[in-house]
Structure formats: structure tokens, C-alpha cells
Short mmCIF file of C-alpha atoms in Angstrom, two decimals:
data_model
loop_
_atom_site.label_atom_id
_atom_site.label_comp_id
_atom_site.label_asym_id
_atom_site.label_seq_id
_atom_site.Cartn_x
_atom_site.Cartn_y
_atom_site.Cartn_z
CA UNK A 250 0.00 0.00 0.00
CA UNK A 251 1.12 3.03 -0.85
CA UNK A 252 1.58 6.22 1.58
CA UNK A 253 -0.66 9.03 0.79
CA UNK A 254 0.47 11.90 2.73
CA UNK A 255 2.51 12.96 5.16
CA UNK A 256 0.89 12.92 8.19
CA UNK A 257 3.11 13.19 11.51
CA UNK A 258 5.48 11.06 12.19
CA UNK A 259 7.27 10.29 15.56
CA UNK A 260 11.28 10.61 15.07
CA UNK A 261 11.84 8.14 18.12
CA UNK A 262 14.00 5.38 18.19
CA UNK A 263 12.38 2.00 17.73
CA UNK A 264 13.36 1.04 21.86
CA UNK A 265 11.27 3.93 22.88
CA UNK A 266 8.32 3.19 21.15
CA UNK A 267 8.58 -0.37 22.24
CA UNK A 268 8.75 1.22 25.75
CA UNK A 269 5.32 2.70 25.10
CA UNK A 270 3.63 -0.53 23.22
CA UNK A 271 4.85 -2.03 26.43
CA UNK A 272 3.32 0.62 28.85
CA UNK A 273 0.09 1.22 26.76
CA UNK A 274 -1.06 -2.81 25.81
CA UNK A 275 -1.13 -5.02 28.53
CA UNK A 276 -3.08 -7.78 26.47
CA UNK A 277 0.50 -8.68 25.54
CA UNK A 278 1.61 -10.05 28.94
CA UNK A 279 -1.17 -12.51 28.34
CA UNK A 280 -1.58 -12.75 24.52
CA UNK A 281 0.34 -12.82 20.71
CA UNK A 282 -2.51 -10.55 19.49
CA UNK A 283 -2.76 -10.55 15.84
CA UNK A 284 -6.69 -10.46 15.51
CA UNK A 285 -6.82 -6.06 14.54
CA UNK A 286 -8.55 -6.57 11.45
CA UNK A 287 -11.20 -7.70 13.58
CA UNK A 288 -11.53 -6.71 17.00
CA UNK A 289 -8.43 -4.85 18.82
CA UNK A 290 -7.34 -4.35 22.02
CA UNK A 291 -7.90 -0.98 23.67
CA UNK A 292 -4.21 1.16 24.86
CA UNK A 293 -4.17 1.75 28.68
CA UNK A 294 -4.80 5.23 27.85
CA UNK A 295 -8.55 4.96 26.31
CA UNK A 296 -9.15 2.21 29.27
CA UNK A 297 -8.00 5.37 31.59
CA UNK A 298 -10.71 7.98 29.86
CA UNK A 299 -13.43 5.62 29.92
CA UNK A 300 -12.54 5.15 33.83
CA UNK A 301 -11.78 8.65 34.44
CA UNK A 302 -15.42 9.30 32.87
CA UNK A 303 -17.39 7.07 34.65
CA UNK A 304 -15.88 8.06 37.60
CA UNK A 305 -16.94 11.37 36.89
CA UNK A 306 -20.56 11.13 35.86
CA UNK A 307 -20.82 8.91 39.31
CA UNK A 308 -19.76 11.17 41.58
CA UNK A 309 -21.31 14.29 39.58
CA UNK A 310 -23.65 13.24 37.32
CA UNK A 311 -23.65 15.78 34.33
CA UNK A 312 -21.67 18.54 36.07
CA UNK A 313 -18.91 17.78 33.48
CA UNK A 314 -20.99 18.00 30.35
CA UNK A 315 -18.39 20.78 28.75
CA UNK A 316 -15.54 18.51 29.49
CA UNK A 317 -17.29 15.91 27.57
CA UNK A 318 -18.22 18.03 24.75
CA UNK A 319 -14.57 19.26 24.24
CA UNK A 320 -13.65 15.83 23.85
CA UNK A 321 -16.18 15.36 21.24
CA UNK A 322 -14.09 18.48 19.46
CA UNK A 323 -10.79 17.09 20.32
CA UNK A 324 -11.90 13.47 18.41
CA UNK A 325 -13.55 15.44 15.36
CA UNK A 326 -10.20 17.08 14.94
CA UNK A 327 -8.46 13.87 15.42
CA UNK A 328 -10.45 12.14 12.48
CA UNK A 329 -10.33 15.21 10.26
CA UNK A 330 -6.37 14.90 10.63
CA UNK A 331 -6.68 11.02 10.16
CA UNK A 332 -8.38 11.60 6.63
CA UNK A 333 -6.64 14.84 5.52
CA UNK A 334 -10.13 16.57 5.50
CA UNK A 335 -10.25 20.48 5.09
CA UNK A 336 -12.42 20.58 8.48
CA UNK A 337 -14.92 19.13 10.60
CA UNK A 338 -17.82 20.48 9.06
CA UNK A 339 -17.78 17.11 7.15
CA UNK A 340 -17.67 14.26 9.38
CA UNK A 341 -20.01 13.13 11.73
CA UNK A 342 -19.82 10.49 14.53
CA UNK A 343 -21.79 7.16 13.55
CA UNK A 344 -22.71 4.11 15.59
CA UNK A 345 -20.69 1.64 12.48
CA UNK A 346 -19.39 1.33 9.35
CA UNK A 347 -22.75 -0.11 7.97
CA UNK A 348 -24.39 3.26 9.24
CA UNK A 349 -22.07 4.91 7.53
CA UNK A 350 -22.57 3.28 4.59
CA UNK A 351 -26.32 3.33 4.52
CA UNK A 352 -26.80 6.93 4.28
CA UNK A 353 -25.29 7.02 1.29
CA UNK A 354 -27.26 3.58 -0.29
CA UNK A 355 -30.83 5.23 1.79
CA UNK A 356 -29.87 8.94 0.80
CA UNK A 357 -29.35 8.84 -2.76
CA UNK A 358 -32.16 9.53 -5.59
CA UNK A 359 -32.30 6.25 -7.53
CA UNK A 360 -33.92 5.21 -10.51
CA UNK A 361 -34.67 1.75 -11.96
CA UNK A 362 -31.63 1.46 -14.45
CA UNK A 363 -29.17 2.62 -12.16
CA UNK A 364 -26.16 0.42 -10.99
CA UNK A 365 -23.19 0.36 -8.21
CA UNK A 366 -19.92 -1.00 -8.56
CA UNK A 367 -18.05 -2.81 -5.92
CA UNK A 368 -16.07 -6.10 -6.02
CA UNK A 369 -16.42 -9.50 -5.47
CA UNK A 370 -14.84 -9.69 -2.17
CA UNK A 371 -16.64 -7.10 0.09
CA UNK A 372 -17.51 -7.58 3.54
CA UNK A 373 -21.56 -7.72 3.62
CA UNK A 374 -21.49 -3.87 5.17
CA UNK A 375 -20.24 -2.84 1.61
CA UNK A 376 -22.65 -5.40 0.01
CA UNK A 377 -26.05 -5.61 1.87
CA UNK A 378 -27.03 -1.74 1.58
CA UNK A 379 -26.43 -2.06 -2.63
CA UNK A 380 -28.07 -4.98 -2.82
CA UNK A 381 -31.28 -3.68 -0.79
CA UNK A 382 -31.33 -1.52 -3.53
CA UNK A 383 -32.68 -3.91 -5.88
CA UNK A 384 -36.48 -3.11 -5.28
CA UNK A 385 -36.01 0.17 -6.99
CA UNK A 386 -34.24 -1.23 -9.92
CA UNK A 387 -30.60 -1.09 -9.02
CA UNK A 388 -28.40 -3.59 -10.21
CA UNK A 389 -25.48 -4.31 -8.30
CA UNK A 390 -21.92 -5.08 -10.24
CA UNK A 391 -18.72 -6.80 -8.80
CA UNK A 392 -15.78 -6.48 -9.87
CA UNK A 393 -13.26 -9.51 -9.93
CA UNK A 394 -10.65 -8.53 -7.41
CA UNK A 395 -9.00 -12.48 -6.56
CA UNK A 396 -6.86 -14.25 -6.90
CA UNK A 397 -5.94 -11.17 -4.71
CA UNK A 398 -2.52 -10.74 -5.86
CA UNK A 399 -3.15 -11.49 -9.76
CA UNK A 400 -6.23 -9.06 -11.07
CA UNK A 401 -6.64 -6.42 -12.11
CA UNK A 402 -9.10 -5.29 -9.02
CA UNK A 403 -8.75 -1.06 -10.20
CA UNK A 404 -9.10 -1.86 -14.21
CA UNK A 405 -12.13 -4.02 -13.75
CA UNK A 406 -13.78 -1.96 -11.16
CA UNK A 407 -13.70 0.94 -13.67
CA UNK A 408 -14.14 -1.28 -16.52
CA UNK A 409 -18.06 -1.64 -15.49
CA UNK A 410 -18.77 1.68 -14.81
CA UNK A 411 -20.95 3.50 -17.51
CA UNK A 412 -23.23 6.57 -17.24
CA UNK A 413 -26.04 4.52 -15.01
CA UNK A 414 -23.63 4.14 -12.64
CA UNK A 415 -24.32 6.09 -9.47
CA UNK A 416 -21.68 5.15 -7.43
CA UNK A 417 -18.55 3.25 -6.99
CA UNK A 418 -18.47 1.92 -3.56
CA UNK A 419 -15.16 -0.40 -2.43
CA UNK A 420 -13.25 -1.13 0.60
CA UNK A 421 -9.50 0.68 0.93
CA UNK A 422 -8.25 -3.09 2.11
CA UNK A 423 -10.31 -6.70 1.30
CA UNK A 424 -11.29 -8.35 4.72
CA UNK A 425 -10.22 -11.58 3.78
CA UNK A 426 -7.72 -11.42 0.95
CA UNK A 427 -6.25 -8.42 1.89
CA UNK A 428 -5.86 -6.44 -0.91
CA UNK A 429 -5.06 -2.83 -0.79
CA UNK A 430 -6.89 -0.70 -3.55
CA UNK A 431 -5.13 2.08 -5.10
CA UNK A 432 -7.74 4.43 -4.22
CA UNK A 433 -5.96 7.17 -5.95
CA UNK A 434 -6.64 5.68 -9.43
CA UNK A 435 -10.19 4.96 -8.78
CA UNK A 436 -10.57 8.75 -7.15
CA UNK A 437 -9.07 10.27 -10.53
CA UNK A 438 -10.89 8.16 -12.88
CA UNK A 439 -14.02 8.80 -10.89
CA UNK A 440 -13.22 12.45 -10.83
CA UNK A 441 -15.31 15.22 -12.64
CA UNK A 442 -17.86 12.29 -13.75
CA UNK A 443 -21.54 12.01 -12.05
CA UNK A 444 -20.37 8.78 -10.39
CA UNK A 445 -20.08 9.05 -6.69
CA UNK A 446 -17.07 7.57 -5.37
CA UNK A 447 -17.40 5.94 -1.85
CA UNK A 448 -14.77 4.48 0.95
CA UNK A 449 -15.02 1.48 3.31
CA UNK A 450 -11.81 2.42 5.02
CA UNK A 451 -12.38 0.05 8.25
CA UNK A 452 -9.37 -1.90 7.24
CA UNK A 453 -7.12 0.80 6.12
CA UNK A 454 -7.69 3.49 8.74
CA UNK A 455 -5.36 4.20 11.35
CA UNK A 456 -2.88 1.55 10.33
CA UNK A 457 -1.71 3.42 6.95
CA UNK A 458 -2.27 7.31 5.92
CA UNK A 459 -5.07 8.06 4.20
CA UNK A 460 -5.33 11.36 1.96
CA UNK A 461 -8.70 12.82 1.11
CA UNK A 462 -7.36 15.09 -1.30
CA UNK A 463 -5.23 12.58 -3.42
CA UNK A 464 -8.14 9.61 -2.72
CA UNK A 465 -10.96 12.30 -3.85
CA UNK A 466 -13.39 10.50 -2.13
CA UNK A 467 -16.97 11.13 -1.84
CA UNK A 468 -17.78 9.47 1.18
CA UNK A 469 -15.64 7.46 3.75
CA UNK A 470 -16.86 5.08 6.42
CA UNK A 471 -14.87 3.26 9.32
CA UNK A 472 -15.36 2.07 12.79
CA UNK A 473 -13.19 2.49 15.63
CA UNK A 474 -12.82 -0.95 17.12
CA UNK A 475 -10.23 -2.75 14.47
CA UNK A 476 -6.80 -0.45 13.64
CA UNK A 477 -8.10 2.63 14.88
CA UNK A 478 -7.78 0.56 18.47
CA UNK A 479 -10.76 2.38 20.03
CA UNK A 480 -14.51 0.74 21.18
CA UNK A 481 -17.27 -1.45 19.34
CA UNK A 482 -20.48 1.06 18.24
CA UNK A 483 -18.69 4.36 17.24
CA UNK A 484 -17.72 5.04 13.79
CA UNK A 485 -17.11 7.83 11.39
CA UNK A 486 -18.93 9.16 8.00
CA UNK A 487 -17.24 11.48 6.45
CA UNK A 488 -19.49 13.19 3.30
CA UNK A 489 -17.69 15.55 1.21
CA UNK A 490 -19.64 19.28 1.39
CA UNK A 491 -20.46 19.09 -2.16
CA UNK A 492 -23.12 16.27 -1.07
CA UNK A 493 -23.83 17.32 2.60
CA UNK A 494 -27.13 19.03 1.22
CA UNK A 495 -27.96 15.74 -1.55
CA UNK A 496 -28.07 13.27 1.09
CA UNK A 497 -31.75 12.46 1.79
CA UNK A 498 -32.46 11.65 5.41
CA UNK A 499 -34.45 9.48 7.22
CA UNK A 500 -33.46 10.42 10.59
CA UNK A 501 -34.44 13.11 12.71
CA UNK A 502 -33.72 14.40 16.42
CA UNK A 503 -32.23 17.02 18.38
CA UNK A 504 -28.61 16.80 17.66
CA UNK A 505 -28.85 16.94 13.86
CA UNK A 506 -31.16 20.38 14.14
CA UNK A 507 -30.54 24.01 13.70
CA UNK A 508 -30.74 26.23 15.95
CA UNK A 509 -28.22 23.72 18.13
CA UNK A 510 -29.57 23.31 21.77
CA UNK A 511 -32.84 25.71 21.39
CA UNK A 512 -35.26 22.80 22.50
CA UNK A 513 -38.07 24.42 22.53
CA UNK A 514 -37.94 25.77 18.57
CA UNK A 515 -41.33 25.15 16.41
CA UNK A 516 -39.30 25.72 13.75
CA UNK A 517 -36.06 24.23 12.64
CA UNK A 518 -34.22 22.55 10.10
CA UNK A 519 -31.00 19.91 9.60
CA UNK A 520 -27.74 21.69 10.41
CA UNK A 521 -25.81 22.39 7.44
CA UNK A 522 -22.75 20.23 8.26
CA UNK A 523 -22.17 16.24 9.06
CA UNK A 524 -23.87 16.97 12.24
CA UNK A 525 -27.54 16.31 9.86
CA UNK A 526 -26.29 12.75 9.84
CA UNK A 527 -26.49 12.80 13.93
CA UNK A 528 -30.05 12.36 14.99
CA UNK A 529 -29.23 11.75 19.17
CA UNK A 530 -27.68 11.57 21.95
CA UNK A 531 -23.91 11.24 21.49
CA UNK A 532 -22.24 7.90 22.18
CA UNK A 533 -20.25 10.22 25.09
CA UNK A 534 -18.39 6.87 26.76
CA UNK A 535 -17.38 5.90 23.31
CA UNK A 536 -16.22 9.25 22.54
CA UNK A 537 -13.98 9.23 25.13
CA UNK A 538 -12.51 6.06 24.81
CA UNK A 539 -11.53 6.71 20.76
CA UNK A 540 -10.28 10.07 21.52
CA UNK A 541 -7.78 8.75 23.65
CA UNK A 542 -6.90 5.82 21.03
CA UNK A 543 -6.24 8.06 18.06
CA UNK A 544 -3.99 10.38 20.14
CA UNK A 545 -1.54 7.31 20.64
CA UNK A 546 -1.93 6.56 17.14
CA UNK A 547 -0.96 9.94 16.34
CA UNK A 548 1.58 10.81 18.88
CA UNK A 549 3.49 7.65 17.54
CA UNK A 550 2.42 9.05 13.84
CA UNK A 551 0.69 7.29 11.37
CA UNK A 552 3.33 6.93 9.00
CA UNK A 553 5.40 5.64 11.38
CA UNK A 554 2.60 2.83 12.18
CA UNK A 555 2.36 1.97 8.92
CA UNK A 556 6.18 1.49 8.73
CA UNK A 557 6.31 -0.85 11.37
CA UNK A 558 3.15 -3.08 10.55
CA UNK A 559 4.43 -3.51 6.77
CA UNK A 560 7.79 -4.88 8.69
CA UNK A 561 5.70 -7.20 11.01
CA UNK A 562 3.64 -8.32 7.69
CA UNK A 563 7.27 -8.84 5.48
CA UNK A 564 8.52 -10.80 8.71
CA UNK A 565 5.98 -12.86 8.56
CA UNK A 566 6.17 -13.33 4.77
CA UNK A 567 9.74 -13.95 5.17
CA UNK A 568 9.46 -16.92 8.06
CA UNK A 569 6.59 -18.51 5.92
CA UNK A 570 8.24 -18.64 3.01
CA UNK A 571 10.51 -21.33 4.10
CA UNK A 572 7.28 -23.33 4.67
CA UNK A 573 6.66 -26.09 1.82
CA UNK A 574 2.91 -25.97 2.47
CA UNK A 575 2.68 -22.13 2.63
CA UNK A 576 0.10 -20.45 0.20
CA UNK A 577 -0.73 -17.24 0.16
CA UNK A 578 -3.53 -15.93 -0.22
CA UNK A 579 -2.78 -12.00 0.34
CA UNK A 580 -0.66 -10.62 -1.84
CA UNK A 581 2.96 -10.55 -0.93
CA UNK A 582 3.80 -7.41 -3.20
CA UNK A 583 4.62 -4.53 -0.73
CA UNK A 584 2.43 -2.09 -3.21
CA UNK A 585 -0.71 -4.42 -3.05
CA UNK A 586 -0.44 -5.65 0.83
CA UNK A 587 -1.54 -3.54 3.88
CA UNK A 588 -1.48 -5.21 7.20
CA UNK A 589 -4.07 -8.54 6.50
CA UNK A 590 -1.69 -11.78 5.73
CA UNK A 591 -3.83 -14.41 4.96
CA UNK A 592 -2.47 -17.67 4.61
CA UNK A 593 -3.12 -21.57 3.37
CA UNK A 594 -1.31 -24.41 4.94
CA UNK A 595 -2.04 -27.32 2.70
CA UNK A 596 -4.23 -30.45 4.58
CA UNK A 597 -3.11 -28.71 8.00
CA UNK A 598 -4.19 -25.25 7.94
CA UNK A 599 -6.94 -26.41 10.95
CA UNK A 600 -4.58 -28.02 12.72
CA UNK A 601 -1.88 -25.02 12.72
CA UNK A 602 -5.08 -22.87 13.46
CA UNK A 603 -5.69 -24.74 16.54
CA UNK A 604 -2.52 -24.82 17.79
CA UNK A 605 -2.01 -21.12 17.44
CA UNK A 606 -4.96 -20.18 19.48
CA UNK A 607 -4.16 -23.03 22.23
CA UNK A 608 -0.51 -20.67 21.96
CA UNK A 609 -2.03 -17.80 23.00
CA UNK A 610 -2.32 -16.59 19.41
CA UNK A 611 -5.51 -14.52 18.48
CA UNK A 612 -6.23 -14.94 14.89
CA UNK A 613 -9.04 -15.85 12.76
CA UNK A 614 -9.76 -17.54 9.73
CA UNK A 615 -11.10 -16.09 6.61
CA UNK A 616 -11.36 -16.86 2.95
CA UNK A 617 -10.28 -20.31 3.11
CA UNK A 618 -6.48 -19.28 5.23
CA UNK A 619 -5.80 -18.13 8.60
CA UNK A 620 -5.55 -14.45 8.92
CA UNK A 621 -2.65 -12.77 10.63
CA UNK A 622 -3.08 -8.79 11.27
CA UNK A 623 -0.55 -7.56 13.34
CA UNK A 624 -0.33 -3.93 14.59
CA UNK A 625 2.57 -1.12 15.59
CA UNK A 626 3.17 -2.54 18.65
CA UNK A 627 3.90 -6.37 18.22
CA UNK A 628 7.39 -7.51 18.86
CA UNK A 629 9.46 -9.30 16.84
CA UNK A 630 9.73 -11.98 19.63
CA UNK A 631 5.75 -12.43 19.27
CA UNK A 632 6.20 -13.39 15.96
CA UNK A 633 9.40 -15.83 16.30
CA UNK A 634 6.71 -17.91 18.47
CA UNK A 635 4.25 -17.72 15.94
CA UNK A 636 6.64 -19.34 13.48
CA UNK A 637 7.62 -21.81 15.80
CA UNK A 638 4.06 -22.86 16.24
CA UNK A 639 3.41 -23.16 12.71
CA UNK A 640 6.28 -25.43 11.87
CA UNK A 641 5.49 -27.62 15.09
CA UNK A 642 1.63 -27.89 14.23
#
């Protein structure tokens, strides 16, 4: 995958931020934890600011509302520098990815005729909301993105668009393959044309940079619980301002209204910015938690994260390698790889499965292979054992 930006990076020597992996993820005195492309551990620190907050609201109920709401600001800033957005007019705080998502597929003006583009390897919360469309006529067209490491994925994604198509809807990295898109391409192609383009970037964000302005995206979704190491049930949406005002909606409440706060106004209407897309109560615990996971993330900079989990993935390609019965099914090219190794192990990939997670090894299995996704903070003495394991299975 390639690096979009430059986004801050942390000029610390590799023992000091190994101090700080140490310091900020206990699960590792207990755990090899390789499972972030589907669940991650929390840092100390977001375990701290969910503490520190329910300490507070116990003792003093809502007396520290503006604290809250400043850390609402602080993690709208910290997204908006995670995408490279121009501000955070345009992103709003969702419950998921598949929210995100859904107000684009529920928000759009559709007409029987009209198709959407994705591939043939999506996770269902790029899938389902496309093909719900298919009451109103929408057809929905995949592109063949596998063998992972062998198509084409950007040609024939762009190969099937034509002038019905409404949008072009993909995710940054494939769950289960994972394949990193060159979003770039796509963006440009896409660019200037009536064809929307739109983001899953739940795999992608917060373990590589991600550029808004190269990408040119339309709309981005993620969730915080996989590489952005925050909490299940809080995501982001960002919609680009040219479509703020195009986006139907089909939820309404307080939060999303103008004038802000005035409860007892007859007459209102949405707020102009991503805030439309809120409808309640913000997810305030969550809030905190995240907030404190993307300023580790960012105080170790994201291009330095990215540098380190593309080592962990090579040294894993590298000790694998020497494995007769290795197949892989990610690719190992550096420019089509993020941080998702999946991997075949002839007749025995069950048993090596099993005896990883009776090692202490979270992992998972996906498309056929068992997926490794390690993050920033693994040590190279996690993944020795891991290697041992698999040759002893």
C-alpha cells in the first residue's frame, strides 16, 4: 500500500516506542494478538478515559458536560487529521461502518436502471445496503478482485462503470484477501464524472495514511474498534460538502437540528454540516474512549505505524516462506499488501489454526487461510513464536 500523505510522524528510536507498546497494551503479557482486522485491544490510555469518565458522571452526574463536549471536538479534529479533511464540518460520529454506509445507499435519488460498482470480495457492510437496492431497480456489479494478488481489481472496477452508474463503492483493504486498492486511481478516474465515489476504510484506517485530497473521495466510512484501536459502536462518515445538502435523510432528532440546543424551537431545520447525519444523543463513553486511542496513534504518527506493521507483515512473509505448504492468499507485493496476511497451509491449515490459538495466538480464519493482522506494537519476539508454532503444528 502506498503512503498518501505525510501525516506526523514520531522521530523516536524504535526502543522507545517499544517502551510505550509495552506501557500502553497489557493484552501482551497474556496474549500474541494478531486479531486487529477484527476486533483490537484498547491502549491503557482509552481504558484510563473511559474510567476517568465514569468516575466522573458517578460522583457528579452531568456537572462535566463541557468537558465531555470538548472531547467530542478534540476526536472530530483527530479524524479530520486522520483523513486529511479540510475541516470538521464534514464528518459526523456514527454508531458503524454499515451506518455509515447506509446513508449514502438510503440517501441517494435512484432510478430503476441505475447500478453500483463494488467487487467480489466485500464484507456484507459494503454489500447488503447495494443490494437492498434492488427493489427500486438497481443492479449491483462486482468487480473480480482475486486471486488477490493477480487481477486487475482497479481496471475491472472501472471497466463496469458506464453513465447509469451512481456510485462506486469499495473497501480501501479486502477483509479476507487483503488487498489494498489504489484508491488514488479509482478517485481520478471517478473524478469530474456524475459517479459518486465511496470508501469502506475500516481496514485501512489508522494503520496506513489516508489522503482525502489525493483519494478524492466522496464518502468514507470506518469504525473504531479494528486499527483505529478504540470501542465497538462508534464510527465515522465522512461526506464531502459538495453532497452534505444531496443526502436524503431518514433520521431526525435534536442533535442533527438548527438552531443547536434551542429545544423548545417550532421551527427548525438539519444543520448544514455532518452533524444532519447525527439524529441523538452522542455515544459520550465511546467518545472518550476513541479520543484517547487516536492520540496514541498519532503521537506515535501514522506513517510511522504503517512502517512498522508492513515490517511485522514482510517478517511474517519472510518466516513462511521457508514453509513447503505455505500459500498465500494475500498478496505478498509490498504495493498491493496492507497489514491482513492471509495464509493456506495445505491439509493442516486447521490443525496449525488450533494450535495457534491453544498458543495464546488470536487470529481468525477467513477466505479459506488463517488471517494474521498484526499492529505497531507487536514484537518481533511475538512473531518468532508464531513461526515456531506453525512449523510444530
Amino acid at each position: 500500500m502506498r503512503y498518501t500523505n505525510g501525516m506526523n510522524t514520531n522521530t523516536d528510536s524504535s526502543g522507545s516506542l517499544d517502551r510505550l507498546a509495552a506501557e500502553e497494551f497489557p493484552v501482551t503479557e497474556n496474549h500474541i494478538y494478531l486479531n486487529h482486522a477484527a476486533i483490537s485491544p484498547w491502549p491503557e490510555r482509552a481504558r484510563r478515559a473511559v474510567q476517568a469518565f465514569a468516575e466522573g458522571i458517578t460522583r457528579d452526574g452531568s456537572l462535566h458536560f463541557q468537558d465531555w463536549q470538548e472531547t467530542e471536538r478534540s476526536l472530530r479534529e483527530r479524524i479530520r487529521d486522520l483523513l486529511n479533511a479540510s475541516g470538521t464540518e464534514t464528518i459526523a460520529l456514527v454508531p458503524n461502518t454499515s451506518a455509515g454506509l447506509s446513508l449514502v445507499a438510503a440517501g441517494l435519488d435512484w432510478r430503476p436502471g441505475d447500478n453500483v460498482v463494488i467487487t467480489d470480495s466485500e464484507f456484507p457492510s459494503n454489500r447488503m445496503p447495494w443490494e437492498a437496492l434492488a427493489g427500486q431497480g438497481v443492479e449491483v456489479r462486482e468487480a473480480l478482485c482475486t486471486p488477490a494478488g493477480d487481477a486487475d481489481c482497479e481496471g475491472n472496477i472501472l471497466r463496469l462503470v458506464d453513465d447509469r452508474t451512481r456510485v462506486v463503492s469499495v473497501s480501501s483493504v479486502q477483509f479476507g484477501t487483503g488487498r489494498a486498492l489504489d484508491l488514488e486511481r479509482i478517485g481520478q478516474a471517478l473524478s469530474g464524472s456524475d459517479t459518486a465515489f465511496c470508501v469502506d476504510a475500516i481496514q485501512s484506517l489508522g494503520a496506513f495514511p489516508f489522503d482525502l485530497e489525493a483519494i478524492r473521495a466522496d464518502f468514507v466510512a470506518a469504525d473504531g474498534h479494528k486499527w483505529l484501536l478504540g470501542p465497538e459502536g462508534l464510527g465515522l462518515f465522512y461526506c464531502a460538502p459538495q453532497w452534505l445538502e444531496r443526502l436524503h435523510l431518514h433520521q431526525w432528532g435534536w442533535h442533527m437540528a438548527e438552531p443547536f440546543g434551542d429545544f423548545d424551537a417550532r421551527e427548525w431545520r438539519p444543520a448544514t454540516t455532518a452533524r444532519r447525519f447525527e439524529p441523538g444523543t452522542p455515544n459520550t463513553p465511546s467518545n472518550h474512549a476513541l479520543e484517547a486511542s487516536l492520540s496514541l496513534l498519532q503521537e506515535v504518527g501514522i506513517v510511522r505505524v504503517a512502517e512498522r506493521i508492513q515490517a511485522r507483515v514482510e517478517y511474517l512473509i519472510e518466516g513462511l516462506s521457508a514453509l513447503s505448504d505455505a500459500e498465500f492468499i494475500s498478496p505478498v507485493d509490498a504495493g498491493l499488501r496492507a497489514g491482513i496476511l492471509n495464509v493456506r497451509f495445505g491439509g493442516r491449515t486447521d490443525k496449525v489454526y488450533q494450535a495457534l490459538r491453544e498458543g495464546g495466538v488470536q487470529v481468525l480464519t477467513r477466505a479459506g487461510g488463517i488471517r494474521f493482522a498484526p499492529h505497531f506494537y507487536n514484537r518481533y519476539s511475538e512473531l518468532d513464536r508464531v513461526l515456531e508454532i506453525v512449523r510444530g503444528a
